[in-house]
Amino acid sequence: MRIALFATCVVDQVLPEIGLAALTVLDRIGCSAEFPQDQTCCGQPFYNAGHRGEAARLARATVKILDAFDAVVVPSGSCAAMIRVHYADLLPAGDPSHDAARSVAAKTFEFSEFVSRQPQAADLDAACSARLTMHDGCHSLRELGVRDQPRRLLGNVEGCELVELDDRQQCCGFGGSFSVSFDRISADMGNAKVDAIVATGAEALVSCDPSCLLQIKGILDRRGLEIEILHLAQVLASDRHVS
């Protein structure tokens, strides 16, 4: 099976270590992935801001790059949801890229969703001796229905203790341009999320959405709280103690 890692803008430009960890995990389960060099943005920022023409242009470029692969793995619930849920609306019947959009959507998976389906997922030889808590990104939870998959995978990590958040279904306040247009509301939501994280006594926060991790890390840093942020891929690729 030929697999593409669609890294997303945040991973490619800000958190490349997440992409490297995802590739490590995929390799361990016998699903070595390629990184298509021509990939860019999925178009979600344009789409959410109402700039459908610009979003459609990026969507057409994306499906052209990814259609040759058998599966597309995305270490971000929001970007995976953009491709799988919204491309069909963005490139409707009659658009030259409509069929390719439907094809790519059908074989696009959020990272934990894809890994949890593989038989080797139970034998990752991962270790992370720490008390962790989990944040579910809105797109992963509500648009993709991804909730149990990352938790099952964490259950295979030696030394990992998962403590659930009391507000596990609440948004962290990022929401892309929402955090810029409604900065005070975003900050209030983020601080409420951080309060819930602190209440667990966790040493690290785990999520499948890099953008959520950036939002939460910013608030943790401003409050002087030393709680590590980790993408699920980093935990599954780990053989260490959280510092």
Coordinates of C-alpha atoms in Angstrom, one line a residue:
M1 CA 0.0 0.0 0.0
R2 CA 1.3 3.4 -1.0
I3 CA 0.8 5.9 1.8
A4 CA 1.1 9.7 1.9
L5 CA 1.8 11.7 5.0
F6 CA -0.1 15.0 4.5
A7 CA 1.8 16.9 7.2
T8 CA -0.3 20.1 7.4
C9 CA 1.0 23.7 7.5
V10 CA 1.4 23.8 11.3
V11 CA 3.5 20.6 11.4
D12 CA 5.6 21.5 8.3
Q13 CA 6.3 25.1 9.4
V14 CA 6.1 25.1 13.2
L15 CA 6.2 21.5 14.7
P16 CA 8.1 19.3 12.3
E17 CA 8.9 16.9 15.1
I18 CA 5.3 15.7 15.0
G19 CA 5.7 14.8 11.3
L20 CA 8.9 12.9 12.1
A21 CA 7.3 11.1 14.9
A22 CA 4.3 10.1 12.7
L23 CA 6.7 8.7 10.1
T24 CA 8.5 6.7 12.8
V25 CA 5.3 5.2 14.1
L26 CA 4.0 4.3 10.6
D27 CA 7.4 2.7 9.8
R28 CA 7.1 0.6 13.0
I29 CA 3.8 -0.8 12.0
G30 CA 5.0 -1.7 8.5
C31 CA 3.2 1.2 6.8
S32 CA 6.1 3.4 5.7
A33 CA 4.8 6.6 4.2
E34 CA 6.0 9.1 1.6
F35 CA 6.1 12.8 2.1
P36 CA 4.8 14.4 -1.2
Q37 CA 7.1 17.4 -1.7
D38 CA 4.5 19.5 -3.5
Q39 CA 1.9 19.5 -0.7
T40 CA 0.9 22.8 0.7
C41 CA -2.2 24.0 2.7
C42 CA -5.4 22.0 2.6
G43 CA -7.3 25.3 2.2
Q44 CA -9.1 25.3 5.6
P45 CA -8.1 28.8 6.7
F46 CA -9.6 30.2 3.4
Y47 CA -12.6 28.0 3.6
N48 CA -13.4 29.0 7.2
A49 CA -13.0 32.7 6.4
G50 CA -15.4 32.4 3.4
H51 CA -12.9 32.7 0.7
R52 CA -14.2 29.7 -1.3
G53 CA -12.4 30.4 -4.5
E54 CA -8.9 30.4 -2.9
A55 CA -9.9 27.3 -0.8
A56 CA -11.0 25.5 -3.9
R57 CA -7.7 26.3 -5.7
L58 CA -5.8 24.7 -2.8
A59 CA -8.2 21.8 -2.7
R60 CA -7.7 21.0 -6.4
A61 CA -3.9 21.1 -5.9
T62 CA -4.1 18.9 -2.9
V63 CA -6.3 16.2 -4.5
K64 CA -4.1 16.2 -7.6
I65 CA -1.1 15.4 -5.4
L66 CA -2.8 12.8 -3.2
D67 CA -5.0 10.9 -5.6
A68 CA -2.2 8.6 -6.7
F69 CA -1.8 7.2 -3.1
D70 CA -3.8 4.3 -1.6
A71 CA -4.1 6.1 1.8
V72 CA -3.5 9.6 3.1
V73 CA -2.6 9.9 6.8
V74 CA -3.0 13.3 8.5
P75 CA -1.6 14.1 11.9
S76 CA -4.3 16.7 12.5
G77 CA -8.0 16.1 13.0
S78 CA -9.0 19.5 11.6
C79 CA -7.1 19.1 8.3
A80 CA -8.3 15.5 7.9
A81 CA -11.8 16.7 8.4
M82 CA -11.3 19.4 5.8
I83 CA -10.3 16.9 3.2
R84 CA -12.8 14.2 4.1
V85 CA -15.8 16.2 5.0
H86 CA -15.7 19.5 3.2
Y87 CA -13.9 18.9 -0.1
A88 CA -17.0 17.4 -1.7
D89 CA -18.9 20.6 -0.8
L90 CA -16.0 22.8 -2.0
L91 CA -15.6 20.9 -5.3
P92 CA -19.1 19.9 -6.1
A93 CA -20.4 17.8 -9.1
G94 CA -19.4 19.6 -12.3
D95 CA -16.0 20.7 -10.9
P96 CA -13.2 19.1 -12.9
S97 CA -11.7 17.9 -9.6
H98 CA -14.9 16.5 -8.0
D99 CA -14.2 12.8 -8.7
A100 CA -10.6 13.2 -7.4
A101 CA -11.9 15.0 -4.3
R102 CA -14.3 12.1 -3.5
S103 CA -11.6 9.6 -4.1
V104 CA -9.1 11.3 -1.8
A105 CA -11.7 11.9 0.8
A106 CA -12.5 8.2 1.0
K107 CA -8.9 7.3 1.7
T108 CA -8.0 10.1 4.1
F109 CA -7.5 9.2 7.7
E110 CA -6.6 11.1 10.9
F111 CA -3.4 9.7 12.3
S112 CA -4.8 7.8 15.3
E113 CA -7.7 6.5 13.2
F114 CA -5.3 5.0 10.7
V115 CA -2.8 3.5 13.1
S116 CA -5.5 2.0 15.3
R117 CA -6.8 0.0 12.3
Q118 CA -3.4 -1.7 11.8
P119 CA -2.8 -5.1 13.4
Q120 CA 0.7 -4.1 14.5
A121 CA -0.7 -1.2 16.5
A122 CA -0.7 -3.3 19.7
D123 CA 3.0 -3.9 19.4
L124 CA 4.6 -0.5 19.0
D125 CA 7.2 -1.0 21.8
A126 CA 6.4 2.5 23.0
A127 CA 7.2 3.7 26.6
C128 CA 6.3 7.0 28.2
S129 CA 6.4 6.8 32.0
A130 CA 4.1 9.7 32.8
R131 CA 0.7 10.9 34.0
L132 CA -1.0 12.2 30.8
T133 CA -4.3 13.8 30.0
M134 CA -6.0 14.0 26.6
H135 CA -7.5 16.9 24.7
D136 CA -9.9 16.0 21.9
G137 CA -9.9 18.5 19.1
C138 CA -13.3 19.6 17.9
H139 CA -12.9 18.4 14.3
S140 CA -11.6 15.0 15.4
L141 CA -14.4 14.5 17.9
R142 CA -17.3 16.0 16.1
E143 CA -16.6 15.7 12.4
L144 CA -14.6 12.5 12.3
G145 CA -15.9 10.7 15.3
V146 CA -12.4 10.0 16.6
R147 CA -12.4 9.6 20.3
D148 CA -11.6 6.0 21.4
Q149 CA -8.8 5.4 18.9
P150 CA -6.1 7.5 20.5
R151 CA -7.0 6.2 24.0
R152 CA -6.7 2.6 22.8
L153 CA -3.3 3.4 21.4
L154 CA -2.2 5.1 24.6
G155 CA -3.2 1.9 26.4
N156 CA -0.4 0.1 24.6
V157 CA 2.2 2.6 25.8
E158 CA 4.3 1.2 28.7
G159 CA 4.2 3.4 31.8
C160 CA 1.5 5.7 30.5
E161 CA -1.2 6.7 33.0
L162 CA -4.2 8.5 31.3
V163 CA -6.3 10.8 33.5
E164 CA -9.3 12.2 31.7
L165 CA -10.3 15.9 31.7
D166 CA -13.5 16.9 33.3
D167 CA -14.3 19.1 30.3
R168 CA -13.0 16.7 27.7
Q169 CA -15.5 17.8 25.0
Q170 CA -14.9 21.5 25.4
C171 CA -13.1 23.5 22.7
C172 CA -9.7 24.9 23.6
G173 CA -10.6 28.2 22.0
F174 CA -8.2 28.1 19.0
G175 CA -10.6 27.7 16.0
G176 CA -8.1 29.1 13.5
S177 CA -9.0 32.7 12.7
F178 CA -11.5 32.7 15.6
S179 CA -8.5 33.1 18.0
V180 CA -7.6 36.3 16.2
S181 CA -11.0 37.7 15.5
F182 CA -12.4 36.9 19.0
D183 CA -9.2 36.9 21.0
R184 CA -10.7 37.6 24.4
I185 CA -13.3 34.8 24.1
S186 CA -10.5 32.5 22.7
A187 CA -8.3 33.3 25.7
D188 CA -11.1 32.7 28.2
M189 CA -11.8 29.3 26.6
G190 CA -8.1 28.4 26.6
N191 CA -7.7 29.4 30.2
A192 CA -10.7 27.2 31.2
K193 CA -9.1 24.3 29.3
V194 CA -5.8 24.9 31.1
D195 CA -7.6 25.0 34.5
A196 CA -9.0 21.5 33.7
I197 CA -5.6 20.2 32.6
V198 CA -4.0 21.5 35.8
A199 CA -6.7 19.9 37.9
T200 CA -5.8 16.4 36.6
G201 CA -2.2 16.7 38.0
A202 CA -0.9 15.5 34.6
E203 CA 2.7 16.0 33.6
A204 CA 1.8 16.3 29.9
L205 CA -1.1 17.0 27.7
V206 CA -1.7 14.8 24.6
S207 CA -3.7 15.7 21.6
C208 CA -4.1 14.7 17.9
D209 CA -4.4 18.3 16.8
P210 CA -1.2 20.4 16.5
S211 CA -3.1 23.7 16.4
C212 CA -4.8 22.9 19.7
L213 CA -1.4 22.1 21.2
L214 CA -0.1 25.5 20.1
Q215 CA -3.1 27.3 21.6
I216 CA -2.8 25.5 24.9
K217 CA 1.0 25.8 25.1
G218 CA 0.8 29.5 24.6
I219 CA -1.5 29.8 27.7
L220 CA 0.6 27.4 29.7
D221 CA 3.7 29.4 29.0
R222 CA 2.0 32.7 29.8
R223 CA 0.9 31.3 33.1
G224 CA 4.3 29.8 33.9
L225 CA 3.0 26.3 34.0
E226 CA 5.5 23.5 33.2
I227 CA 3.2 21.0 31.6
E228 CA 4.5 19.4 28.4
I229 CA 2.5 19.3 25.3
L230 CA 2.8 16.2 23.1
H231 CA 1.1 15.0 19.9
L232 CA -0.1 11.4 20.1
A233 CA 2.5 10.5 17.5
Q234 CA 5.3 11.7 19.8
V235 CA 4.0 9.5 22.6
L236 CA 3.7 6.4 20.4
A237 CA 7.3 7.0 19.0
S238 CA 8.7 7.5 22.5
D239 CA 10.8 5.3 24.7
R240 CA 11.4 7.9 27.5
H241 CA 10.2 9.5 30.6
V242 CA 8.5 12.9 30.3
S243 CA 10.8 15.5 31.8

